[in-house]
PDB file of C-alpha atoms in Angstrom:
ATOM      1  CA  MET A  30       9.656 -27.341 -38.946  1.00 44.00           C
ATOM      2  CA  ASN A  31       6.656 -29.354 -37.844  1.00 54.00           C
ATOM      3  CA  THR A  32       9.069 -32.081 -37.065  1.00 66.00           C
ATOM      4  CA  GLN A  33      11.144 -29.841 -34.805  1.00 64.00           C
ATOM      5  CA  ALA A  34       8.105 -28.579 -33.148  1.00 58.00           C
ATOM      6  CA  GLU A  35       6.572 -31.802 -32.499  1.00 62.00           C
ATOM      7  CA  ASP A  36      10.080 -33.014 -30.823  1.00 66.00           C
ATOM      8  CA  ARG A  37       9.967 -29.994 -28.765  1.00 67.00           C
ATOM      9  CA  ALA A  38       6.636 -30.641 -27.464  1.00 65.00           C
ATOM     10  CA  ASN A  39       7.223 -34.363 -26.759  1.00 69.00           C
ATOM     11  CA  HIS A  40      10.691 -33.224 -24.910  1.00 69.00           C
ATOM     12  CA  MET A  41       8.474 -30.697 -22.894  1.00 72.00           C
ATOM     13  CA  LYS A  42       5.836 -33.255 -21.996  1.00 73.00           C
ATOM     14  CA  ARG A  43       8.665 -35.846 -21.003  1.00 77.00           C
ATOM     15  CA  LEU A  44      10.165 -33.298 -18.685  1.00 79.00           C
ATOM     16  CA  GLU A  45       6.628 -32.546 -16.974  1.00 77.00           C
ATOM     17  CA  GLY A  46       5.685 -36.489 -16.507  1.00 78.00           C
ATOM     18  CA  ARG A  47       9.274 -37.206 -15.081  1.00 82.00           C
ATOM     19  CA  SER A  48       8.986 -34.198 -12.614  1.00 83.00           C
ATOM     20  CA  LEU A  49       5.390 -35.308 -11.662  1.00 79.00           C
ATOM     21  CA  ILE A  50       6.631 -38.881 -11.144  1.00 85.00           C
ATOM     22  CA  VAL A  51       9.417 -38.112  -8.983  1.00 85.00           C
ATOM     23  CA  GLY A  52       6.993 -35.686  -6.972  1.00 83.00           C
ATOM     24  CA  MET A  53       4.562 -38.376  -6.591  1.00 84.00           C
ATOM     25  CA  TRP A  54       7.010 -40.947  -4.936  1.00 89.00           C
ATOM     26  CA  GLY A  55       8.342 -38.213  -2.978  1.00 87.00           C
ATOM     27  CA  ASN A  56       4.952 -37.011  -1.560  1.00 85.00           C
ATOM     28  CA  LEU A  57       4.187 -40.673  -0.917  1.00 89.00           C
ATOM     29  CA  PHE A  58       7.445 -40.945   1.064  1.00 90.00           C
ATOM     30  CA  MET A  59       6.826 -37.748   2.915  1.00 87.00           C
ATOM     31  CA  GLY A  60       3.380 -38.634   3.761  1.00 87.00           C
ATOM     32  CA  ILE A  61       4.156 -41.958   5.364  1.00 90.00           C
ATOM     33  CA  ALA A  62       6.829 -40.658   7.285  1.00 88.00           C
ATOM     34  CA  GLY A  63       4.704 -37.799   8.367  1.00 84.00           C
ATOM     35  CA  VAL A  64       1.945 -39.915   9.676  1.00 86.00           C
ATOM     36  CA  ALA A  65       4.585 -42.241  11.373  1.00 87.00           C
ATOM     37  CA  ALA A  66       6.384 -39.336  12.948  1.00 83.00           C
ATOM     38  CA  ALA A  67       3.104 -37.731  14.197  1.00 82.00           C
ATOM     39  CA  ILE A  68       1.964 -41.148  15.766  1.00 84.00           C
ATOM     40  CA  LEU A  69       5.205 -41.347  17.557  1.00 83.00           C
ATOM     41  CA  SER A  70       5.577 -37.777  18.740  1.00 78.00           C
ATOM     42  CA  ASN A  71       1.943 -36.877  19.262  1.00 76.00           C
ATOM     43  CA  SER A  72       2.374 -33.846  16.938  1.00 74.00           C
ATOM     44  CA  ASP A  73      -0.525 -32.344  15.082  1.00 73.00           C
ATOM     45  CA  ALA A  74       1.509 -30.166  13.170  1.00 70.00           C
ATOM     46  CA  ILE A  75       3.501 -33.224  11.651  1.00 77.00           C
ATOM     47  CA  LEU A  76       0.214 -35.023  10.981  1.00 79.00           C
ATOM     48  CA  VAL A  77      -0.942 -32.031   8.973  1.00 75.00           C
ATOM     49  CA  ASP A  78       2.386 -32.284   7.178  1.00 75.00           C
ATOM     50  CA  GLY A  79       1.939 -35.688   6.664  1.00 80.00           C
ATOM     51  CA  LEU A  80      -1.588 -35.588   5.274  1.00 79.00           C
ATOM     52  CA  PHE A  81      -0.537 -32.745   2.884  1.00 76.00           C
ATOM     53  CA  SER A  82       1.940 -34.980   1.290  1.00 79.00           C
ATOM     54  CA  LEU A  83      -0.581 -37.686   0.918  1.00 83.00           C
ATOM     55  CA  ILE A  84      -2.882 -35.366  -0.835  1.00 80.00           C
ATOM     56  CA  GLY A  85       0.147 -34.532  -2.920  1.00 77.00           C
ATOM     57  CA  PHE A  86       0.716 -38.209  -3.808  1.00 83.00           C
ATOM     58  CA  THR A  87      -2.702 -38.636  -5.101  1.00 81.00           C
ATOM     59  CA  ALA A  88      -2.700 -35.220  -6.955  1.00 77.00           C
ATOM     60  CA  ALA A  89       0.482 -36.018  -8.754  1.00 75.00           C
ATOM     61  CA  ILE A  90      -1.081 -39.380 -10.123  1.00 79.00           C
ATOM     62  CA  LEU A  91      -3.899 -37.428 -11.571  1.00 77.00           C
ATOM     63  CA  GLY A  92      -1.897 -34.566 -12.544  1.00 75.00           C
ATOM     64  CA  ARG A  93       0.559 -36.727 -14.701  1.00 73.00           C
ATOM     65  CA  ARG A  94      -2.379 -38.136 -16.524  1.00 75.00           C
ATOM     66  CA  VAL A  95      -3.991 -34.680 -17.032  1.00 75.00           C
ATOM     67  CA  SER A  96      -0.579 -33.162 -18.368  1.00 71.00           C
ATOM     68  CA  GLN A  97      -0.393 -36.022 -21.030  1.00 70.00           C
ATOM     69  CA  THR A  98      -3.616 -34.997 -22.815  1.00 70.00           C
ATOM     70  CA  ALA A  99      -3.863 -31.248 -21.818  1.00 65.00           C
ATOM     71  CA  GLU A 100      -2.776 -30.165 -25.389  1.00 67.00           C
ATOM     72  CA  ALA A 101      -4.557 -32.645 -27.273  1.00 69.00           C
ATOM     73  CA  GLY A 102      -6.664 -31.424 -29.962  1.00 68.00           C
ATOM     74  CA  PRO A 103     -10.644 -31.628 -30.347  1.00 73.00           C
ATOM     75  CA  ASP A 104     -11.842 -35.274 -31.199  1.00 75.00           C
ATOM     76  CA  ARG A 105     -15.320 -36.876 -31.389  1.00 80.00           C
ATOM     77  CA  ILE A 106     -15.392 -37.299 -27.589  1.00 76.00           C
ATOM     78  CA  ARG A 107     -14.128 -33.888 -26.579  1.00 73.00           C
ATOM     79  CA  PRO A 108     -15.101 -31.341 -29.494  1.00 74.00           C
ATOM     80  CA  ALA A 109     -13.455 -28.541 -27.642  1.00 71.00           C
ATOM     81  CA  GLY A 110     -10.435 -30.235 -26.753  1.00 73.00           C
ATOM     82  CA  TYR A 111      -8.852 -31.328 -23.431  1.00 73.00           C
ATOM     83  CA  ALA A 112      -7.479 -28.082 -22.241  1.00 74.00           C
ATOM     84  CA  ALA A 113     -10.172 -27.813 -19.429  1.00 77.00           C
ATOM     85  CA  ASP A 114      -8.935 -30.971 -17.683  1.00 78.00           C
ATOM     86  CA  GLU A 115      -5.865 -28.746 -16.352  1.00 78.00           C
ATOM     87  CA  ALA A 116      -8.392 -26.257 -14.936  1.00 80.00           C
ATOM     88  CA  ILE A 117     -10.569 -28.783 -13.471  1.00 83.00           C
ATOM     89  CA  PHE A 118      -7.396 -30.547 -11.841  1.00 81.00           C
ATOM     90  CA  THR A 119      -5.873 -27.168 -10.506  1.00 80.00           C
ATOM     91  CA  THR A 120      -9.134 -26.097  -9.016  1.00 85.00           C
ATOM     92  CA  PHE A 121      -9.973 -29.146  -7.067  1.00 82.00           C
ATOM     93  CA  ARG A 122      -6.314 -29.512  -6.220  1.00 79.00           C
ATOM     94  CA  SER A 123      -6.530 -26.164  -4.681  1.00 82.00           C
ATOM     95  CA  LEU A 124      -9.579 -26.826  -3.038  1.00 85.00           C
ATOM     96  CA  SER A 125      -8.268 -30.095  -1.395  1.00 82.00           C
ATOM     97  CA  LEU A 126      -5.488 -28.105  -0.023  1.00 79.00           C
ATOM     98  CA  LEU A 127      -7.682 -25.320   1.148  1.00 84.00           C
ATOM     99  CA  GLY A 128      -9.951 -27.957   2.898  1.00 84.00           C
ATOM    100  CA  LEU A 129      -6.869 -29.559   4.555  1.00 79.00           C
ATOM    101  CA  VAL A 130      -5.688 -26.221   5.925  1.00 81.00           C
ATOM    102  CA  LEU A 131      -9.381 -25.386   7.294  1.00 84.00           C
ATOM    103  CA  PHE A 132      -9.518 -28.633   8.835  1.00 81.00           C
ATOM    104  CA  ALA A 133      -6.035 -28.139  10.410  1.00 79.00           C
ATOM    105  CA  ILE A 134      -7.128 -24.733  11.808  1.00 84.00           C
ATOM    106  CA  THR A 135     -10.305 -26.200  13.260  1.00 84.00           C
ATOM    107  CA  GLY A 136      -8.450 -28.782  14.853  1.00 77.00           C
ATOM    108  CA  ALA A 137      -5.974 -26.382  16.445  1.00 78.00           C
ATOM    109  CA  ILE A 138      -8.803 -24.128  17.852  1.00 85.00           C
ATOM    110  CA  MET A 139     -10.477 -27.065  19.255  1.00 82.00           C
ATOM    111  CA  ASN A 140      -7.201 -28.084  21.039  1.00 77.00           C
ATOM    112  CA  ILE A 141      -6.649 -24.684  22.128  1.00 81.00           C
ATOM    113  CA  VAL A 142     -10.027 -24.410  23.451  1.00 83.00           C
ATOM    114  CA  SER A 143     -10.031 -27.760  25.346  1.00 80.00           C
ATOM    115  CA  TYR A 144      -6.861 -26.709  27.082  1.00 77.00           C
ATOM    116  CA  ALA A 145      -8.298 -23.405  28.279  1.00 79.00           C
ATOM    117  CA  SER A 146     -11.277 -25.402  29.615  1.00 80.00           C
ATOM    118  CA  GLY A 147      -8.887 -27.612  31.635  1.00 75.00           C
ATOM    119  CA  GLY A 148      -8.161 -30.521  29.220  1.00 68.00           C
ATOM    120  CA  ALA A 149      -4.587 -31.980  29.086  1.00 65.00           C
ATOM    121  CA  PRO A 150      -3.025 -32.427  25.777  1.00 64.00           C
ATOM    122  CA  LYS A 151      -0.556 -35.385  25.072  1.00 67.00           C
ATOM    123  CA  PRO A 152       2.827 -34.277  25.864  1.00 67.00           C
ATOM    124  CA  LEU A 153       5.037 -34.167  22.662  1.00 66.00           C
ATOM    125  CA  VAL A 154       7.729 -36.611  22.189  1.00 71.00           C
ATOM    126  CA  PHE A 155      10.860 -34.799  20.404  1.00 68.00           C
ATOM    127  CA  GLY A 156      13.104 -37.615  19.441  1.00 70.00           C
ATOM    128  CA  PRO A 157      11.476 -38.726  16.269  1.00 72.00           C
ATOM    129  CA  LEU A 158      11.005 -35.201  15.084  1.00 74.00           C
ATOM    130  CA  ILE A 159      14.563 -34.420  14.872  1.00 77.00           C
ATOM    131  CA  ILE A 160      15.062 -36.914  12.120  1.00 81.00           C
ATOM    132  CA  TYR A 161      11.878 -36.016  10.503  1.00 83.00           C
ATOM    133  CA  PHE A 162      12.559 -32.475  10.201  1.00 81.00           C
ATOM    134  CA  ALA A 163      15.991 -33.039   8.764  1.00 82.00           C
ATOM    135  CA  VAL A 164      15.002 -35.685   6.224  1.00 86.00           C
ATOM    136  CA  ILE A 165      11.630 -34.011   5.007  1.00 85.00           C
ATOM    137  CA  GLY A 166      13.019 -30.432   4.871  1.00 83.00           C
ATOM    138  CA  VAL A 167      15.678 -31.478   2.411  1.00 87.00           C
ATOM    139  CA  THR A 168      13.025 -33.663   0.480  1.00 88.00           C
ATOM    140  CA  CYS A 169      10.725 -30.716   0.184  1.00 87.00           C
ATOM    141  CA  PHE A 170      13.531 -28.431  -1.005  1.00 88.00           C
ATOM    142  CA  LEU A 171      14.749 -30.967  -3.691  1.00 89.00           C
ATOM    143  CA  LEU A 172      11.074 -31.480  -4.956  1.00 88.00           C
ATOM    144  CA  TRP A 173      10.401 -27.732  -5.209  1.00 89.00           C
ATOM    145  CA  GLY A 174      13.724 -27.225  -7.183  1.00 88.00           C
ATOM    146  CA  MET A 175      12.652 -29.855  -9.381  1.00 87.00           C
ATOM    147  CA  HIS A 176       9.327 -28.754 -10.234  1.00 86.00           C
ATOM    148  CA  LYS A 177      10.473 -25.124 -10.694  1.00 86.00           C
ATOM    149  CA  TRP A 178      13.260 -26.152 -13.127  1.00 87.00           C
ATOM    150  CA  ALA A 179      10.649 -28.485 -15.064  1.00 83.00           C
ATOM    151  CA  TRP A 180       7.993 -25.428 -15.159  1.00 81.00           C
ATOM    152  CA  SER A 181      10.739 -23.067 -16.325  1.00 83.00           C
ATOM    153  CA  ARG A 182      12.172 -25.333 -18.998  1.00 79.00           C
ATOM    154  CA  THR A 183       8.652 -26.152 -20.209  1.00 74.00           C
ATOM    155  CA  GLY A 184       8.101 -22.531 -20.981  1.00 75.00           C
ATOM    156  CA  LYS A 185       6.188 -21.698 -17.805  1.00 73.00           C
ATOM    157  CA  LYS A 186       2.952 -22.772 -19.247  1.00 70.00           C
ATOM    158  CA  SER A 187       2.122 -25.838 -16.820  1.00 74.00           C
ATOM    159  CA  ASP A 188      -0.411 -24.761 -14.102  1.00 72.00           C
ATOM    160  CA  ILE A 189       0.171 -28.384 -12.649  1.00 75.00           C
ATOM    161  CA  LEU A 190       4.055 -27.885 -12.427  1.00 80.00           C
ATOM    162  CA  ARG A 191       3.431 -24.303 -11.037  1.00 79.00           C
ATOM    163  CA  LEU A 192       0.989 -25.550  -8.207  1.00 75.00           C
ATOM    164  CA  GLU A 193       3.090 -28.647  -7.467  1.00 79.00           C
ATOM    165  CA  ALA A 194       6.030 -26.371  -6.754  1.00 84.00           C
ATOM    166  CA  THR A 195       4.070 -24.022  -4.904  1.00 80.00           C
ATOM    167  CA  ALA A 196       2.752 -27.066  -2.793  1.00 77.00           C
ATOM    168  CA  ALA A 197       6.142 -28.562  -2.257  1.00 82.00           C
ATOM    169  CA  ALA A 198       7.572 -24.932  -1.085  1.00 82.00           C
ATOM    170  CA  PHE A 199       4.620 -24.800   1.306  1.00 75.00           C
ATOM    171  CA  ASP A 200       5.324 -28.106   2.796  1.00 75.00           C
ATOM    172  CA  GLY A 201       8.980 -27.419   3.265  1.00 80.00           C
ATOM    173  CA  VAL A 202       8.067 -24.211   4.918  1.00 75.00           C
ATOM    174  CA  ILE A 203       5.753 -25.908   7.243  1.00 71.00           C
ATOM    175  CA  THR A 204       8.370 -28.483   8.117  1.00 74.00           C
ATOM    176  CA  ALA A 205      10.907 -25.741   8.788  1.00 75.00           C
ATOM    177  CA  ALA A 206       8.717 -23.506  10.717  1.00 69.00           C
ATOM    178  CA  ALA A 207       7.233 -26.402  12.871  1.00 69.00           C
ATOM    179  CA  GLY A 208      10.876 -27.490  13.628  1.00 74.00           C
ATOM    180  CA  ILE A 209      11.695 -23.793  14.832  1.00 71.00           C
ATOM    181  CA  GLY A 210       8.476 -23.668  16.725  1.00 68.00           C
ATOM    182  CA  MET A 211       9.335 -27.069  18.452  1.00 70.00           C
ATOM    183  CA  VAL A 212      12.642 -25.732  19.453  1.00 73.00           C
ATOM    184  CA  GLY A 213      10.946 -22.578  20.816  1.00 70.00           C
ATOM    185  CA  ILE A 214       8.676 -24.801  22.956  1.00 69.00           C
ATOM    186  CA  VAL A 215      11.398 -26.463  24.488  1.00 71.00           C
ATOM    187  CA  LEU A 216      13.249 -23.114  25.349  1.00 75.00           C
ATOM    188  CA  LEU A 217       9.921 -21.878  26.778  1.00 72.00           C
ATOM    189  CA  GLN A 218       9.513 -24.667  29.260  1.00 70.00           C
ATOM    190  CA  ASP A 219      11.338 -22.786  32.106  1.00 71.00           C
ATOM    191  CA  THR A 220      10.140 -19.418  31.381  1.00 75.00           C
ATOM    192  CA  ALA A 221       7.025 -17.176  32.254  1.00 75.00           C
ATOM    193  CA  LEU A 222       5.580 -18.322  28.957  1.00 70.00           C
ATOM    194  CA  SER A 223       5.602 -22.085  30.137  1.00 72.00           C
ATOM    195  CA  PHE A 224       1.833 -22.285  30.235  1.00 73.00           C
ATOM    196  CA  ILE A 225       1.616 -22.340  26.526  1.00 73.00           C
ATOM    197  CA  THR A 226       4.005 -25.145  25.726  1.00 71.00           C
ATOM    198  CA  PRO A 227       1.115 -27.642  26.169  1.00 72.00           C
ATOM    199  CA  ILE A 228      -0.586 -26.297  23.205  1.00 72.00           C
ATOM    200  CA  GLY A 229       2.619 -24.861  21.442  1.00 72.00           C
ATOM    201  CA  ASP A 230       2.014 -27.497  18.600  1.00 69.00           C
ATOM    202  CA  SER A 231      -1.460 -26.151  18.104  1.00 75.00           C
ATOM    203  CA  ILE A 232      -0.376 -22.482  17.933  1.00 78.00           C
ATOM    204  CA  ILE A 233       2.305 -23.616  15.217  1.00 75.00           C
ATOM    205  CA  VAL A 234      -0.615 -25.107  13.223  1.00 74.00           C
ATOM    206  CA  LEU A 235      -2.639 -22.276  13.664  1.00 81.00           C
ATOM    207  CA  ILE A 236      -0.020 -19.569  12.525  1.00 79.00           C
ATOM    208  CA  LEU A 237       1.376 -21.582   9.631  1.00 75.00           C
ATOM    209  CA  CYS A 238      -2.157 -22.425   8.110  1.00 79.00           C
ATOM    210  CA  SER A 239      -3.569 -19.025   8.554  1.00 79.00           C
ATOM    211  CA  THR A 240      -0.759 -17.555   6.385  1.00 75.00           C
ATOM    212  CA  VAL A 241      -1.328 -19.759   3.374  1.00 75.00           C
ATOM    213  CA  VAL A 242      -5.270 -20.109   3.480  1.00 82.00           C
ATOM    214  CA  THR A 243      -5.668 -16.893   1.435  1.00 83.00           C
ATOM    215  CA  ARG A 244      -3.235 -18.438  -1.181  1.00 78.00           C
ATOM    216  CA  TYR A 245      -5.206 -21.410  -1.666  1.00 81.00           C
ATOM    217  CA  PHE A 246      -8.280 -19.705  -1.688  1.00 86.00           C
ATOM    218  CA  SER A 247      -7.098 -17.311  -4.370  1.00 85.00           C
ATOM    219  CA  ASP A 248      -5.862 -20.496  -6.541  1.00 82.00           C
ATOM    220  CA  PHE A 249      -9.231 -22.042  -6.057  1.00 87.00           C
ATOM    221  CA  MET A 250     -10.941 -18.971  -7.208  1.00 88.00           C
ATOM    222  CA  LYS A 251      -8.778 -18.600 -10.190  1.00 86.00           C
ATOM    223  CA  GLY A 252      -9.322 -22.043 -11.305  1.00 85.00           C
ATOM    224  CA  LEU A 253     -13.080 -21.663 -10.818  1.00 87.00           C
ATOM    225  CA  GLY A 254     -12.958 -18.410 -13.052  1.00 86.00           C
ATOM    226  CA  GLU A 255     -11.356 -20.272 -15.740  1.00 83.00           C
ATOM    227  CA  LEU A 256     -14.010 -23.160 -15.678  1.00 84.00           C
ATOM    228  CA  ALA A 257     -16.616 -20.377 -15.513  1.00 81.00           C
ATOM    229  CA  GLY A 258     -15.313 -18.632 -18.787  1.00 83.00           C
ATOM    230  CA  VAL A 259     -14.029 -15.437 -17.075  1.00 86.00           C
ATOM    231  CA  THR A 260     -11.985 -13.188 -19.199  1.00 88.00           C
ATOM    232  CA  ALA A 261      -8.247 -13.449 -19.122  1.00 86.00           C
ATOM    233  CA  ASP A 262      -6.181 -10.748 -17.427  1.00 87.00           C
ATOM    234  CA  PRO A 263      -5.807  -7.484 -19.020  1.00 88.00           C
ATOM    235  CA  GLU A 264      -2.077  -7.763 -19.934  1.00 88.00           C
ATOM    236  CA  HIS A 265      -3.075 -11.193 -21.989  1.00 88.00           C
ATOM    237  CA  ILE A 266      -5.814  -9.293 -23.875  1.00 90.00           C
ATOM    238  CA  ALA A 267      -3.462  -6.440 -24.769  1.00 90.00           C
ATOM    239  CA  LYS A 268      -0.772  -8.898 -25.893  1.00 89.00           C
ATOM    240  CA  VAL A 269      -3.408 -10.621 -28.302  1.00 90.00           C
ATOM    241  CA  ARG A 270      -4.781  -7.225 -29.610  1.00 90.00           C
ATOM    242  CA  ARG A 271      -1.330  -5.938 -30.409  1.00 90.00           C
ATOM    243  CA  THR A 272      -0.620  -9.257 -32.078  1.00 90.00           C
ATOM    244  CA  VAL A 273      -3.687  -9.588 -34.231  1.00 88.00           C
ATOM    245  CA  ARG A 274      -3.661  -6.046 -35.741  1.00 88.00           C
ATOM    246  CA  PRO A 275      -1.274  -6.681 -38.512  1.00 88.00           C
ATOM    247  CA  ALA A 276      -3.115  -9.647 -39.950  1.00 89.00           C
ATOM    248  CA  LEU A 277      -6.336  -8.049 -39.636  1.00 86.00           C
ATOM    249  CA  ALA A 278      -5.093  -4.857 -41.239  1.00 84.00           C
ATOM    250  CA  GLU A 279      -3.816  -6.879 -44.323  1.00 86.00           C
ATOM    251  CA  ALA A 280      -7.175  -8.595 -44.521  1.00 84.00           C
ATOM    252  CA  LYS A 281      -8.705  -5.192 -44.744  1.00 83.00           C
ATOM    253  CA  GLY A 282     -11.422  -5.758 -42.239  1.00 80.00           C
ATOM    254  CA  VAL A 283     -12.659  -4.195 -38.884  1.00 85.00           C
ATOM    255  CA  LEU A 284     -12.134  -5.947 -35.542  1.00 87.00           C
ATOM    256  CA  THR A 285     -15.472  -5.673 -34.045  1.00 89.00           C
ATOM    257  CA  ASP A 286     -14.735  -7.326 -30.792  1.00 89.00           C
ATOM    258  CA  LEU A 287     -12.183  -9.689 -29.213  1.00 91.00           C
ATOM    259  CA  SER A 288     -12.391 -12.043 -26.177  1.00 90.00           C
ATOM    260  CA  VAL A 289      -9.698 -13.901 -24.476  1.00 91.00           C
ATOM    261  CA  MET A 290     -10.184 -16.718 -21.893  1.00 89.00           C
ATOM    262  CA  LYS A 291      -7.721 -18.851 -20.263  1.00 87.00           C
ATOM    263  CA  LEU A 292      -8.169 -22.451 -19.863  1.00 83.00           C
ATOM    264  CA  GLY A 293      -5.506 -24.384 -18.096  1.00 78.00           C
ATOM    265  CA  ARG A 294      -2.251 -23.633 -20.255  1.00 75.00           C
ATOM    266  CA  THR A 295      -4.224 -22.812 -23.232  1.00 82.00           C
ATOM    267  CA  PHE A 296      -6.071 -19.499 -24.129  1.00 87.00           C
ATOM    268  CA  VAL A 297      -9.051 -19.577 -26.165  1.00 88.00           C
ATOM    269  CA  VAL A 298      -8.932 -16.251 -28.531  1.00 90.00           C
ATOM    270  CA  THR A 299     -12.274 -15.531 -30.266  1.00 91.00           C
ATOM    271  CA  VAL A 300     -11.802 -12.743 -32.961  1.00 90.00           C
ATOM    272  CA  TYR A 301     -15.251 -11.041 -34.302  1.00 91.00           C
ATOM    273  CA  TYR A 302     -14.129  -9.889 -37.426  1.00 88.00           C
ATOM    274  CA  ASN A 303     -16.208  -7.818 -40.144  1.00 88.00           C
ATOM    275  CA  PRO A 304     -14.494  -8.199 -43.429  1.00 88.00           C
ATOM    276  CA  GLY A 305     -16.992  -5.712 -45.017  1.00 83.00           C
ATOM    277  CA  ARG A 306     -17.226  -7.917 -48.128  1.00 85.00           C
ATOM    278  CA  PRO A 307     -18.084 -11.497 -49.065  1.00 86.00           C
ATOM    279  CA  VAL A 308     -15.636 -13.989 -47.885  1.00 86.00           C
ATOM    280  CA  THR A 309     -14.972 -17.755 -48.585  1.00 88.00           C
ATOM    281  CA  ALA A 310     -14.662 -20.275 -45.978  1.00 90.00           C
ATOM    282  CA  ALA A 311     -11.073 -20.817 -47.205  1.00 91.00           C
ATOM    283  CA  GLU A 312     -10.266 -16.972 -46.510  1.00 89.00           C
ATOM    284  CA  VAL A 313     -11.631 -17.288 -42.991  1.00 90.00           C
ATOM    285  CA  ASP A 314      -9.271 -20.384 -42.466  1.00 92.00           C
ATOM    286  CA  THR A 315      -6.282 -18.641 -43.843  1.00 91.00           C
ATOM    287  CA  LEU A 316      -6.794 -15.698 -41.475  1.00 90.00           C
ATOM    288  CA  THR A 317      -7.372 -18.074 -38.644  1.00 91.00           C
ATOM    289  CA  LEU A 318      -4.179 -19.987 -39.312  1.00 93.00           C
ATOM    290  CA  ARG A 319      -2.343 -16.637 -39.803  1.00 92.00           C
ATOM    291  CA  LEU A 320      -3.441 -15.442 -36.352  1.00 91.00           C
ATOM    292  CA  GLU A 321      -2.541 -18.657 -34.819  1.00 90.00           C
ATOM    293  CA  HIS A 322       0.989 -18.619 -36.146  1.00 90.00           C
ATOM    294  CA  ASP A 323       1.253 -14.961 -35.059  1.00 90.00           C
ATOM    295  CA  LEU A 324       0.001 -15.582 -31.513  1.00 90.00           C
ATOM    296  CA  ALA A 325       2.078 -18.965 -30.988  1.00 85.00           C
ATOM    297  CA  PRO A 326       5.119 -16.838 -29.679  1.00 85.00           C
ATOM    298  CA  VAL A 327       2.993 -14.980 -27.519  1.00 83.00           C
ATOM    299  CA  LEU A 328       0.527 -17.473 -26.082  1.00 83.00           C
ATOM    300  CA  SER A 329      -0.564 -21.079 -26.283  1.00 81.00           C
ATOM    301  CA  CYS A 330      -3.878 -20.519 -27.713  1.00 83.00           C
ATOM    302  CA  ASP A 331      -6.847 -21.741 -29.930  1.00 86.00           C
ATOM    303  CA  VAL A 332      -8.011 -19.033 -32.314  1.00 89.00           C
ATOM    304  CA  PHE A 333     -11.469 -18.567 -33.664  1.00 90.00           C
ATOM    305  CA  VAL A 334     -12.385 -16.281 -36.051  1.00 90.00           C
ATOM    306  CA  LEU A 335     -16.168 -15.139 -36.301  1.00 89.00           C
ATOM    307  CA  PRO A 336     -17.347 -12.963 -39.345  1.00 89.00           C
ATOM    308  CA  SER A 337     -19.657 -10.541 -37.279  1.00 86.00           C
ATOM    309  CA  GLU A 338     -20.576  -6.943 -37.262  1.00 85.00           C
ATOM    310  CA  TYR A 339     -21.916  -7.136 -33.753  1.00 86.00           C
ATOM    311  CA  GLY A 340     -19.421  -8.954 -31.487  1.00 81.00           C
ATOM    312  CA  ARG A 341     -19.945 -11.373 -28.692  1.00 84.00           C
ATOM    313  CA  ARG A 342     -23.454 -10.169 -27.936  1.00 83.00           C
ATOM    314  CA  TRP A 343     -26.350  -9.278 -29.873  1.00 80.00           C
ATOM    315  CA  PRO A 344     -27.885  -5.786 -29.680  1.00 78.00           C
ATOM    316  CA  ASP A 345     -30.947  -5.880 -27.211  1.00 75.00           C
ATOM    317  CA  ASP A 346     -33.289  -4.914 -30.100  1.00 75.00           C
ATOM    318  CA  LEU A 347     -32.254  -8.009 -31.923  1.00 75.00           C
ATOM    319  CA  ASN A 348     -31.554 -10.400 -29.100  1.00 75.00           C
ATOM    320  CA  PRO A 349     -34.162 -13.400 -29.332  1.00 79.00           C
ATOM    321  CA  LYS A 350     -33.970 -13.665 -25.440  1.00 76.00           C
ATOM    322  CA  LEU A 351     -34.982 -10.111 -25.065  1.00 73.00           C
ATOM    323  CA  ASN A 352     -37.101  -9.442 -28.349  1.00 71.00           C
ATOM    324  CA  PRO A 353     -38.211 -12.577 -29.962  1.00 67.00           C
ATOM    325  CA  LYS A 354     -39.722 -10.653 -33.010  1.00 64.00           C
ATOM    326  CA  GLY A 355     -36.759  -8.251 -33.437  1.00 56.00           C
ATOM    327  CA  LEU A 356     -35.138 -10.092 -36.634  1.00 57.00           C
ATOM    328  CA  PRO A 357     -33.065  -8.088 -38.922  1.00 56.00           C
ATOM    329  CA  GLU A 358     -34.426  -7.380 -42.358  1.00 56.00           C
ATOM    330  CA  ASN A 359     -32.931  -9.048 -45.396  1.00 51.00           C
TER     331      ASN A 359
END
């Protein structure tokens, strides 16, 4: 059984690694193509697209390394294990994307203000854009499909693959919407709205980035919450509570408190348990292992069983920080 579990874990890790490698080179190709097309066409929207892909290339390099160690257990260097690396990666990946989106929004607003003040933006050159939209749109779709497939095949546990799939989808949406917007600019040239065509590129950037800024901010805050130790979603807590009840009932103890925290693809479950009788270290270890086996089909988690009659927080009259002399009597 252990061999089968290890083989499955290694297979999942290989799937994730291959997906990230392909994504890495795909993003490098799209980044170089985007910057080159932006220079040739004078398009800020395409430049944002290219920079977005270059950030994806760097993120894929780091993400692959993190994915290889995310499920490694505790050791001398990392006594709490390596699960936090994934939360750190996704947090700063979201922050980098959020920063790029805000930078693009600021640049678009400045271009629009400059045009309103009498400035003349560089005219767009549409020739290189046609090839760019076709090639990059297909590439984004393939990367999204690959990341989504790998994420599903690996149990939908990898926040790295989930975020990369989202990033590829957004990159594709930007490319498609920018292409449609460029066509719209051409069609508006001989109409009453022709006055906006010189800043049509900036308007496209502003609209596209405004639609995703809240998503990336949400991802950033979610990752920040994991690093800060914020409690997991109520649905996860409910699953854990239902799952641990049979083992605790057999142990004839009382569940005094339960905490569940998400850290990357791993959950940290702390069971505060009052056995109501003297117990040995071996009994606590046996209960811990039982709970880990019971929870394995539900969550990828590390379980800690703490014999305690109080739970996660000392009562105020015993808390040394609030009442230094309030020690319990023997």
